[in-house]
Amino acid sequence: MTRPPLPRGADPSLLKSYICRRCILNNTRNARSRTFQTSARQRKAQNEADAEWQSRAQEVASGQRKSMLTVLEERGFIKDIAGSRSSLEKLLNNKRTAAYAGIDPTAPSLHLGHLLPVMILFWLHIHGYHAISLVGGATAKVGDPSGRLSTRTDMDTDTRITNLTAMRSQVGQLWQNLVPVVAKHGYIKTPTWKSDVYDNTTWLANLPIIDFLAVLGRGARMGTMMGRDTVRNKMTKGDGMSFAEFTYPLLQAWDWWHMYKTDGVQLQIGGSDQYGNIVAGMDAIKYIKSSQSEKDETDIDPMEAPYGITTPLLTTSSGTKFGKSAGNAVWLNQNMTTPFDLYGFLLRSSDSDVKKYLCLFTFVPLPQIEQAMEQHLADPGKRVAQHLLAREVLDLVHGVGVGKATEAQHCLLRKPTFESLVSSSVTMRGNAAAPDTVGTAEETTSTPQSGINKTRLPKSLVVDTPISHILCHAGLAPTKSAANRLIQSNGAYIGVRSENDNGSELVFRPIRGLTTEFVNEVVQETGMLVLRVGKWKVTVVQVVNDSS
């Protein structure tokens, strides 16, 4: 095809880059056509979703389907409702509203307790509501005083940014893991499923203090704020209340107001200690709306009003709280609480707690939970319900398939054999508090923490060597003196063949009192050592020639 001539007066050097007017028009028409087709598909999907929503609303109204609020209540998610329950139920039944739950990055990871509000978001999301996870990059600079008597230790900027980055990534990963997890239980993603992860630094960092006071500050009554439990308790029983802490509920209220305007967020979800902050946010939204419309706050349409939900405090049947503030947090970051340790924690759930945890932390339908409990009660030793809980939580937190793989490793360590440990191809990382030192091992599959680890050591570091030195070489102790302390406290074991069951099963004997000659005999017989520290930290040491 002959290139058309350049327009009169055009620079000849532009000849190579010149595109004729016809090509431009064709490209424009094609782009418009593609845009129209995409828009048509989107409109069709939206119309189908709206029709499905209307149909579901009619089923709820006629009693054929449970309401969203009833679903949440049946699974035990709701402690308190801020606002009218009947109005909130009507809102959720008839409007595809938006909801949010906020988390301040005060640590580099979420812990298990954080999952409760997030799980409500997940349930709303898979039923068609817009769900928003808010990470408080700005409010973390102030520190939420809720439920505390002492002021939070101020974090340096680098730590706060690191925590923020890590937590945003973790929350995003949870949303990605959600889709295949709920698909197992019949919830298939549709184009109308909508979720977002926000950082309130986006709007709070550039918020002029004068605008903040003019819009929201005028409606914040001192008497009401001073009457909050958090303020009263910290003033009378704690170390006092700083001005920054005092204004924290107003900053959280502004977050809600911002998302109320931009995303139509009418529902905030929080832990049991967030009730006061949620009510403060509701009051703020009502005040701002009424001041802008010159109407009384009581005249706000219930279908446009804000509402709140708080989750119950997560405790065991004995009343023990577990979470960050209790000092025994179960983290969702695998480098802080490994999948193996998280599985073990959930596996140790008491029989009186496991049903509650299945309802709160999994998407297993209630009839299947009842069935699992019946199987568990028929043979409690198999811990059927606990294994189901652990598999489901690990799939959500770390990805589908991790739960089943971790279950296999726990089962392997319950009744290990030399053959099964050697043939096992999966190595687990474990408790972050375990020693990271790998000593002089030639090759280590992973740092020896909870689970099964494998390493190779030359004969010269094993044969005729004190057992404390071997533990150190294998990375099971950071120093020889620490290894000696482990041995003397009966915290270190060696695996030997059982005298029963044809010697195929492996049993662990305390190392304390064993001689170097005993270790030499085990090495000569098997060509390896199976060492254990504590209950679950196992390392398989393959002994090789020094020249290998």
Coordinates of C-alpha atoms in Angstrom, one line a residue:
M1 CA 0.0 0.0 0.0
T2 CA 1.4 3.4 -1.0
R3 CA 2.0 5.8 1.9
P4 CA -0.3 8.9 1.5
P5 CA 1.5 12.2 1.0
L6 CA 2.3 14.4 3.9
P7 CA 0.1 17.4 4.5
R8 CA 1.3 20.5 2.7
G9 CA 4.0 22.3 4.8
A10 CA 4.8 19.3 7.0
D11 CA 8.4 18.5 7.9
P12 CA 9.7 15.6 5.6
S13 CA 11.6 14.2 8.6
L14 CA 8.3 13.2 10.0
L15 CA 7.6 10.8 7.1
K16 CA 8.5 7.6 9.1
S17 CA 6.2 8.5 12.0
Y18 CA 3.4 9.9 10.0
I19 CA 0.0 8.1 10.3
C20 CA -2.7 8.8 7.9
R21 CA -6.0 10.3 8.9
R22 CA -7.9 7.1 7.8
C23 CA -5.8 4.9 10.1
I24 CA -6.5 7.3 13.0
L25 CA -10.2 7.2 12.3
N26 CA -10.3 3.4 12.0
N27 CA -8.3 3.0 15.3
T28 CA -10.7 5.4 17.0
R29 CA -13.8 3.5 15.7
N30 CA -12.3 0.1 16.9
A31 CA -11.5 1.5 20.3
R32 CA -15.0 2.9 20.7
S33 CA -16.4 -0.4 19.6
R34 CA -14.4 -2.3 22.1
T35 CA -15.4 0.1 24.9
F36 CA -19.1 -0.2 23.9
Q37 CA -18.9 -4.0 24.0
T38 CA -17.1 -4.0 27.4
S39 CA -19.7 -1.5 28.7
A40 CA -22.5 -3.7 27.4
R41 CA -21.1 -6.7 29.1
Q42 CA -20.8 -4.8 32.4
R43 CA -24.3 -3.5 32.1
K44 CA -25.6 -7.0 31.5
A45 CA -23.7 -8.4 34.5
Q46 CA -24.9 -5.5 36.6
N47 CA -28.5 -6.0 35.5
E48 CA -28.3 -9.7 36.3
A49 CA -26.8 -9.0 39.7
D50 CA -29.5 -6.5 40.4
A51 CA -32.2 -9.0 39.4
E52 CA -30.6 -11.6 41.6
W53 CA -30.5 -9.1 44.5
Q54 CA -34.1 -8.3 44.2
S55 CA -35.0 -11.9 44.0
R56 CA -33.0 -12.6 47.2
A57 CA -34.6 -9.7 49.0
Q58 CA -38.1 -11.0 48.1
E59 CA -37.0 -14.5 49.4
V60 CA -35.9 -12.9 52.7
A61 CA -39.1 -10.9 53.0
S62 CA -41.2 -14.1 52.4
G63 CA -39.1 -16.1 54.9
Q64 CA -37.7 -18.5 52.3
R65 CA -34.1 -17.2 53.0
K66 CA -32.3 -16.1 56.1
S67 CA -31.5 -12.5 56.4
M68 CA -27.8 -11.4 56.3
L69 CA -28.0 -10.3 59.9
T70 CA -29.5 -13.6 61.0
V71 CA -26.7 -15.5 59.2
L72 CA -24.1 -13.5 61.2
E73 CA -25.9 -13.9 64.5
E74 CA -26.3 -17.7 64.0
R75 CA -22.5 -18.0 63.6
G76 CA -21.9 -16.0 66.7
F77 CA -20.3 -12.9 65.1
I78 CA -22.3 -10.2 66.8
K79 CA -21.9 -9.0 70.4
D80 CA -23.5 -5.6 70.1
I81 CA -25.3 -3.6 67.4
A82 CA -25.0 0.2 67.4
G83 CA -28.3 1.6 66.2
S84 CA -31.6 -0.1 65.7
R85 CA -31.3 -3.8 64.9
S86 CA -34.6 -3.8 62.9
S87 CA -33.4 -0.8 60.8
L88 CA -30.0 -2.5 60.2
E89 CA -31.7 -5.7 59.1
K90 CA -34.0 -3.8 56.8
L91 CA -31.0 -1.9 55.3
L92 CA -29.0 -5.2 54.7
N93 CA -32.1 -6.9 53.2
N94 CA -33.0 -4.1 50.7
K95 CA -29.8 -2.2 49.9
R96 CA -26.4 -3.3 48.6
T97 CA -24.6 -1.1 51.0
A98 CA -20.9 -1.0 51.9
A99 CA -19.2 -2.0 55.2
Y100 CA -15.7 -1.5 56.6
A101 CA -13.4 -2.8 59.3
G102 CA -10.2 -0.9 60.3
I103 CA -6.9 -2.2 61.6
D104 CA -4.0 0.0 62.8
P105 CA -0.5 -1.4 61.8
T106 CA 0.8 -1.5 65.4
A107 CA 2.6 -4.8 64.5
P108 CA 4.0 -6.3 61.3
S109 CA 1.2 -8.9 61.2
L110 CA -2.4 -9.5 62.0
H111 CA -3.1 -12.0 64.8
L112 CA -6.0 -14.5 65.1
G113 CA -8.2 -12.1 67.0
H114 CA -8.1 -9.7 64.0
L115 CA -9.8 -12.3 61.9
L116 CA -13.2 -11.9 63.6
P117 CA -14.1 -8.5 62.1
V118 CA -12.5 -9.5 58.8
M119 CA -14.6 -12.6 58.7
I120 CA -17.8 -10.5 58.9
L121 CA -16.5 -8.5 55.9
F122 CA -15.9 -11.7 54.1
W123 CA -19.4 -13.0 54.7
L124 CA -20.9 -9.6 53.6
H125 CA -18.6 -9.7 50.5
I126 CA -19.7 -13.1 49.3
H127 CA -23.3 -12.1 49.7
G128 CA -22.9 -9.1 47.4
Y129 CA -22.0 -6.2 49.6
H130 CA -19.1 -3.8 49.1
A131 CA -16.5 -4.7 51.7
I132 CA -13.6 -2.5 52.6
S133 CA -10.5 -3.3 54.8
L134 CA -9.0 -0.1 56.1
V135 CA -5.3 -0.1 57.3
G136 CA -4.7 2.9 59.5
G137 CA -1.4 4.2 58.4
A138 CA -2.3 7.7 59.7
T139 CA -4.1 6.8 62.9
A140 CA -1.3 4.5 63.9
K141 CA 0.8 7.7 64.5
V142 CA -1.7 8.6 67.3
G143 CA -2.5 5.1 68.8
D144 CA -5.9 3.9 69.7
P145 CA -6.4 4.1 73.5
S146 CA -9.5 1.9 73.5
G147 CA -9.4 -0.7 76.2
R148 CA -6.0 0.4 77.5
L149 CA -4.9 2.0 80.8
S150 CA -1.4 2.8 79.6
T151 CA -0.3 4.9 76.6
R152 CA 1.1 2.9 73.6
T153 CA 4.8 3.2 73.0
D154 CA 5.5 5.5 70.2
M155 CA 6.9 3.8 67.1
D156 CA 9.6 5.2 65.0
T157 CA 8.8 6.1 61.4
D158 CA 10.7 3.3 59.8
T159 CA 9.0 0.7 62.0
R160 CA 5.5 2.1 61.3
I161 CA 6.1 2.2 57.5
T162 CA 7.4 -1.4 57.6
N163 CA 4.4 -2.5 59.6
L164 CA 2.0 -0.7 57.2
T165 CA 3.6 -2.2 54.2
A166 CA 3.6 -5.7 55.7
M167 CA 0.0 -5.5 56.9
R168 CA -1.4 -4.1 53.6
S169 CA 0.2 -7.0 51.8
Q170 CA -1.1 -9.5 54.3
V171 CA -4.7 -8.1 54.1
G172 CA -4.5 -8.2 50.3
Q173 CA -3.4 -11.8 50.4
L174 CA -6.3 -12.8 52.6
W175 CA -8.7 -11.3 50.1
Q176 CA -7.0 -13.3 47.3
N177 CA -7.1 -16.5 49.4
L178 CA -10.8 -16.0 50.1
V179 CA -12.0 -16.7 46.6
P180 CA -10.8 -20.4 46.3
V181 CA -11.6 -21.0 49.9
V182 CA -15.3 -20.1 49.7
A183 CA -15.6 -21.8 46.3
K184 CA -15.2 -25.1 48.2
H185 CA -18.4 -24.3 50.0
G186 CA -20.4 -23.2 46.9
Y187 CA -19.8 -19.4 46.8
I188 CA -18.6 -18.7 43.3
K189 CA -17.2 -15.3 42.5
T190 CA -19.3 -13.0 40.3
P191 CA -18.4 -9.8 38.5
T192 CA -20.3 -7.8 41.1
W193 CA -18.2 -9.0 44.1
K194 CA -16.4 -5.8 45.3
S195 CA -13.7 -5.3 47.8
D196 CA -11.1 -2.7 48.5
V197 CA -8.1 -2.2 50.8
Y198 CA -7.5 1.4 51.8
D199 CA -4.9 3.3 53.8
N200 CA -6.4 6.4 55.7
T201 CA -3.1 8.2 55.1
T202 CA -4.6 9.0 51.6
W203 CA -7.1 11.5 53.0
L204 CA -5.9 12.2 56.6
A205 CA -2.4 13.3 55.6
N206 CA -3.6 16.3 53.7
L207 CA -6.6 17.2 55.9
P208 CA -6.4 20.8 57.0
I209 CA -7.0 21.1 60.7
I210 CA -9.3 24.1 60.2
D211 CA -11.5 22.1 57.9
F212 CA -11.5 19.2 60.3
L213 CA -12.6 21.4 63.2
A214 CA -15.1 23.3 61.1
V215 CA -16.8 20.3 59.7
L216 CA -16.6 17.8 62.6
G217 CA -15.2 19.5 65.6
R218 CA -18.2 21.7 66.1
G219 CA -20.4 18.7 66.7
A220 CA -18.1 16.9 69.1
R221 CA -19.5 17.6 72.6
M222 CA -17.0 17.5 75.4
G223 CA -19.5 16.0 77.9
T224 CA -20.1 13.0 75.6
M225 CA -16.5 12.5 74.9
M226 CA -15.5 12.7 78.5
G227 CA -18.2 10.1 79.4
R228 CA -16.7 7.4 77.2
D229 CA -15.4 4.4 79.2
T230 CA -12.0 4.6 77.5
V231 CA -11.5 8.2 78.6
R232 CA -12.9 7.7 82.1
N233 CA -10.9 4.6 82.9
K234 CA -7.7 5.9 81.5
M235 CA -8.1 9.2 83.5
T236 CA -9.0 7.5 86.8
K237 CA -7.2 4.1 86.6
G238 CA -4.5 4.6 84.0
D239 CA -1.7 7.0 83.1
G240 CA -3.9 9.8 81.9
M241 CA -5.2 10.8 78.5
S242 CA -3.2 12.8 76.0
F243 CA -4.9 15.2 73.6
A244 CA -3.9 13.0 70.7
E245 CA -5.5 10.0 72.3
F246 CA -8.6 12.0 73.2
T247 CA -9.0 13.0 69.5
Y248 CA -8.5 9.5 68.2
P249 CA -12.3 8.7 68.0
L250 CA -12.7 11.8 65.9
L251 CA -10.1 10.8 63.4
Q252 CA -11.7 7.4 63.1
A253 CA -15.0 9.2 62.7
W254 CA -13.5 11.2 59.9
D255 CA -12.4 8.0 58.2
W256 CA -16.0 6.7 58.2
W257 CA -17.4 10.1 57.0
H258 CA -14.9 10.1 54.1
M259 CA -15.9 6.6 53.1
Y260 CA -19.6 7.3 53.7
K261 CA -19.3 10.1 51.1
T262 CA -17.1 8.3 48.6
D263 CA -18.2 4.6 48.9
G264 CA -21.6 4.7 50.6
V265 CA -20.2 2.9 53.7
Q266 CA -23.1 2.7 56.3
L267 CA -21.7 -0.1 58.4
Q268 CA -18.6 -0.2 60.6
I269 CA -17.4 -3.5 62.1
G270 CA -15.0 -3.7 65.0
G271 CA -13.9 -5.6 68.1
S272 CA -15.7 -5.4 71.4
D273 CA -13.5 -2.5 72.5
Q274 CA -14.5 -0.4 69.5
Y275 CA -18.1 0.2 70.5
G276 CA -17.4 3.8 71.8
N277 CA -15.4 4.7 68.7
I278 CA -18.2 3.3 66.4
V279 CA -20.9 5.3 68.2
A280 CA -18.7 8.4 68.0
G281 CA -18.5 7.9 64.2
M282 CA -22.2 7.4 63.9
D283 CA -22.8 10.7 65.8
A284 CA -20.3 12.5 63.6
I285 CA -21.9 11.3 60.4
K286 CA -25.4 12.3 61.6
Y287 CA -24.2 15.7 62.8
I288 CA -22.4 16.5 59.5
K289 CA -25.4 15.3 57.4
S290 CA -27.8 17.3 59.4
S291 CA -25.6 20.5 59.4
Q292 CA -25.2 20.3 55.7
S293 CA -28.9 19.7 55.0
E294 CA -30.1 21.9 57.9
K295 CA -32.2 19.1 59.2
D296 CA -32.3 17.7 62.7
E297 CA -30.2 14.6 63.3
T298 CA -33.2 12.5 64.2
D299 CA -34.7 13.1 60.8
I300 CA -32.1 11.1 58.9
D301 CA -33.6 8.3 56.8
P302 CA -32.9 4.9 58.4
M303 CA -31.9 3.7 55.0
E304 CA -29.2 6.4 54.8
A305 CA -28.1 6.2 58.5
P306 CA -24.8 4.6 59.8
Y307 CA -24.8 1.5 61.9
G308 CA -22.2 -0.5 63.8
I309 CA -21.5 -4.1 64.8
T310 CA -19.0 -5.3 67.4
T311 CA -17.6 -8.9 67.7
P312 CA -17.3 -10.8 70.9
L313 CA -14.1 -10.9 72.8
L314 CA -12.2 -14.0 71.7
T315 CA -11.6 -16.3 74.7
T316 CA -11.2 -20.0 75.4
S317 CA -13.7 -21.9 77.5
S318 CA -11.6 -21.2 80.6
G319 CA -12.0 -17.5 80.0
T320 CA -8.4 -16.9 78.8
K321 CA -8.0 -14.2 76.2
F322 CA -5.6 -14.8 73.4
G323 CA -4.4 -11.9 71.3
K324 CA -1.5 -9.5 71.1
S325 CA -2.3 -7.7 74.4
A326 CA -2.4 -11.0 76.3
G327 CA 1.2 -11.8 75.3
N328 CA 0.5 -15.0 73.6
A329 CA -0.6 -13.9 70.1
V330 CA -1.2 -16.3 67.4
W331 CA 0.1 -14.4 64.4
L332 CA -1.0 -14.8 60.8
N333 CA 2.5 -14.1 59.4
Q334 CA 4.2 -17.4 58.7
N335 CA 7.5 -16.0 59.9
M336 CA 6.0 -15.2 63.3
T337 CA 3.7 -18.1 63.8
T338 CA 4.4 -20.8 61.2
P339 CA 1.7 -22.8 59.5
F340 CA 2.8 -25.9 61.5
D341 CA 2.5 -24.0 64.8
L342 CA -0.8 -22.4 63.8
Y343 CA -2.2 -25.8 62.9
G344 CA -1.0 -27.2 66.2
F345 CA -2.6 -24.3 68.1
L346 CA -5.9 -24.9 66.5
L347 CA -5.6 -28.6 66.9
R348 CA -5.3 -28.1 70.6
S349 CA -8.6 -26.4 70.8
S350 CA -10.7 -27.8 73.5
D351 CA -13.8 -29.8 72.7
S352 CA -16.0 -27.1 74.3
D353 CA -14.4 -24.4 72.0
V354 CA -14.0 -26.1 68.7
K355 CA -17.6 -25.7 67.5
K356 CA -17.5 -21.9 68.3
Y357 CA -14.2 -21.6 66.4
L358 CA -15.6 -23.5 63.4
C359 CA -18.5 -21.1 63.2
L360 CA -16.3 -18.0 63.5
F361 CA -13.2 -18.8 61.5
T362 CA -14.5 -21.0 58.7
F363 CA -17.1 -21.0 55.9
V364 CA -18.2 -24.5 56.6
P365 CA -22.0 -24.6 56.6
L366 CA -23.6 -25.1 60.0
P367 CA -25.1 -28.5 59.1
Q368 CA -21.6 -29.8 58.2
I369 CA -20.3 -28.3 61.5
E370 CA -22.9 -30.3 63.4
Q371 CA -22.0 -33.4 61.4
A372 CA -18.3 -32.9 62.2
M373 CA -19.1 -32.5 65.9
E374 CA -21.1 -35.7 65.9
Q375 CA -18.1 -37.5 64.3
H376 CA -15.8 -35.9 66.9
L377 CA -17.9 -37.0 69.9
A378 CA -18.1 -40.5 68.5
D379 CA -14.3 -40.8 68.7
P380 CA -12.7 -37.7 70.4
G381 CA -9.2 -39.0 70.1
K382 CA -9.2 -38.5 66.4
R383 CA -10.0 -34.8 66.9
V384 CA -12.0 -34.7 63.6
A385 CA -13.5 -31.2 64.4
Q386 CA -10.1 -29.7 65.3
H387 CA -8.5 -31.0 62.2
L388 CA -11.3 -29.5 60.1
L389 CA -10.9 -26.2 61.9
A390 CA -7.1 -26.2 61.4
R391 CA -7.3 -27.1 57.7
E392 CA -9.9 -24.4 56.9
V393 CA -8.1 -21.6 58.7
L394 CA -4.7 -22.5 57.2
D395 CA -6.2 -22.5 53.7
L396 CA -7.6 -19.0 54.3
V397 CA -4.5 -17.6 55.9
H398 CA -1.8 -19.2 53.9
G399 CA -3.5 -20.5 50.7
V400 CA -5.6 -23.5 49.6
G401 CA -3.7 -26.8 50.1
V402 CA -1.5 -25.6 53.0
G403 CA -4.0 -27.0 55.5
K404 CA -4.0 -30.5 54.1
A405 CA -0.2 -30.5 53.7
T406 CA 0.3 -29.4 57.3
E407 CA -2.2 -32.0 58.6
A408 CA -0.1 -34.7 56.9
Q409 CA 3.0 -33.5 58.7
H410 CA 1.3 -33.4 62.1
C411 CA 0.0 -37.0 61.5
L412 CA 3.6 -38.0 60.4
L413 CA 5.0 -36.7 63.7
R414 CA 2.4 -38.4 65.8
K415 CA 3.6 -41.9 64.7
P416 CA 6.9 -41.4 63.0
T417 CA 9.1 -44.1 61.5
F418 CA 12.7 -43.9 60.1
E419 CA 11.4 -44.6 56.7
S420 CA 8.5 -42.0 56.8
L421 CA 10.8 -39.2 58.1
V422 CA 13.5 -39.9 55.5
S423 CA 11.0 -40.1 52.6
S424 CA 9.1 -37.0 53.7
S425 CA 9.8 -34.3 51.1
V426 CA 8.2 -31.4 52.9
T427 CA 10.1 -29.4 55.5
M428 CA 8.2 -27.1 57.8
R429 CA 9.4 -23.8 59.2
G430 CA 8.3 -23.3 62.8
N431 CA 8.2 -21.0 65.8
A432 CA 10.2 -17.9 65.1
A433 CA 11.7 -18.1 68.6
A434 CA 13.5 -21.2 67.7
P435 CA 17.3 -20.9 67.0
D436 CA 18.2 -19.9 63.5
T437 CA 21.8 -21.1 63.7
V438 CA 22.6 -24.0 61.4
G439 CA 26.1 -24.6 62.9
T440 CA 28.5 -26.2 60.6
A441 CA 26.0 -28.3 58.7
E442 CA 27.0 -28.8 55.1
E443 CA 23.5 -28.6 53.8
T444 CA 20.3 -27.6 55.6
T445 CA 16.8 -27.8 54.1
S446 CA 15.5 -25.0 56.3
T447 CA 16.2 -23.5 59.6
P448 CA 15.4 -26.1 62.3
Q449 CA 12.2 -25.0 63.8
S450 CA 8.9 -26.7 64.6
G451 CA 8.2 -29.5 62.1
I452 CA 10.5 -31.8 60.1
N453 CA 13.9 -30.5 59.1
K454 CA 16.7 -32.3 57.2
T455 CA 20.4 -31.7 57.2
R456 CA 23.7 -33.5 56.3
L457 CA 26.7 -33.7 58.6
P458 CA 30.1 -35.2 58.0
K459 CA 31.1 -38.2 60.2
S460 CA 33.9 -36.2 61.8
L461 CA 31.2 -33.9 63.4
V462 CA 29.1 -36.8 64.7
V463 CA 31.1 -40.0 65.4
D464 CA 32.9 -39.9 68.7
T465 CA 31.5 -36.4 69.3
P466 CA 29.7 -35.2 72.4
I467 CA 26.0 -35.1 71.9
S468 CA 25.8 -31.5 72.9
H469 CA 28.2 -30.6 70.0
I470 CA 26.0 -32.6 67.6
L471 CA 22.9 -30.7 68.6
C472 CA 24.8 -27.5 68.0
H473 CA 26.2 -28.7 64.6
A474 CA 22.7 -29.7 63.5
G475 CA 21.3 -26.2 64.4
L476 CA 19.1 -27.5 67.2
A477 CA 20.9 -25.2 69.7
P478 CA 22.7 -21.9 69.2
T479 CA 25.6 -22.8 71.4
K480 CA 27.1 -25.8 73.1
S481 CA 26.3 -24.5 76.5
A482 CA 22.6 -24.1 75.4
A483 CA 22.7 -27.6 74.1
N484 CA 23.9 -28.9 77.5
R485 CA 21.1 -27.1 79.2
L486 CA 18.6 -28.7 76.9
I487 CA 20.0 -32.1 77.6
Q488 CA 20.1 -31.6 81.4
S489 CA 16.5 -30.4 81.4
N490 CA 15.3 -33.4 79.4
G491 CA 14.4 -31.1 76.5
A492 CA 16.4 -33.0 73.8
Y493 CA 15.7 -36.5 72.4
I494 CA 17.1 -39.0 70.0
G495 CA 14.9 -41.3 67.9
V496 CA 15.5 -45.1 68.1
R497 CA 13.6 -48.1 66.7
S498 CA 10.8 -49.4 68.9
E499 CA 11.2 -52.8 70.4
N500 CA 7.6 -53.5 69.4
D501 CA 5.8 -53.6 66.0
N502 CA 8.8 -55.2 64.3
G503 CA 10.9 -52.2 65.1
S504 CA 9.3 -50.1 62.4
E505 CA 8.0 -47.4 64.7
L506 CA 10.2 -44.7 66.0
V507 CA 10.3 -43.7 69.6
F508 CA 12.2 -40.9 71.2
R509 CA 14.5 -41.3 74.2
P510 CA 15.8 -38.4 76.3
I511 CA 19.5 -37.8 75.5
R512 CA 20.4 -37.1 79.1
G513 CA 22.5 -40.1 80.3
L514 CA 23.2 -41.5 76.9
T515 CA 26.8 -42.1 75.9
T516 CA 28.8 -41.2 72.8
E517 CA 29.1 -45.0 72.1
F518 CA 25.3 -45.2 72.0
V519 CA 25.1 -42.5 69.4
N520 CA 27.9 -44.2 67.4
E521 CA 25.8 -47.5 67.4
V522 CA 22.7 -45.7 66.1
V523 CA 24.7 -44.0 63.3
Q524 CA 26.4 -47.4 62.4
E525 CA 23.0 -49.1 62.2
T526 CA 20.9 -46.4 60.3
G527 CA 23.4 -44.0 58.8
M528 CA 21.5 -41.1 60.3
L529 CA 20.3 -39.5 63.5
V530 CA 16.8 -38.3 64.3
L531 CA 17.0 -35.6 66.9
R532 CA 14.1 -33.7 68.6
V533 CA 14.0 -30.6 70.8
G534 CA 10.8 -30.0 72.6
K535 CA 7.7 -31.7 71.4
W536 CA 7.6 -30.9 67.7
K537 CA 11.1 -29.7 66.5
V538 CA 12.6 -32.7 64.7
T539 CA 15.7 -32.8 62.6
V540 CA 16.8 -35.8 60.5
V541 CA 20.6 -35.8 60.3
Q542 CA 22.1 -37.8 57.4
V543 CA 25.7 -38.7 58.3
V544 CA 28.0 -38.7 55.3
N545 CA 31.7 -39.3 54.6
D546 CA 33.8 -36.2 55.0
S547 CA 34.8 -36.4 51.4
S548 CA 31.2 -36.4 50.2

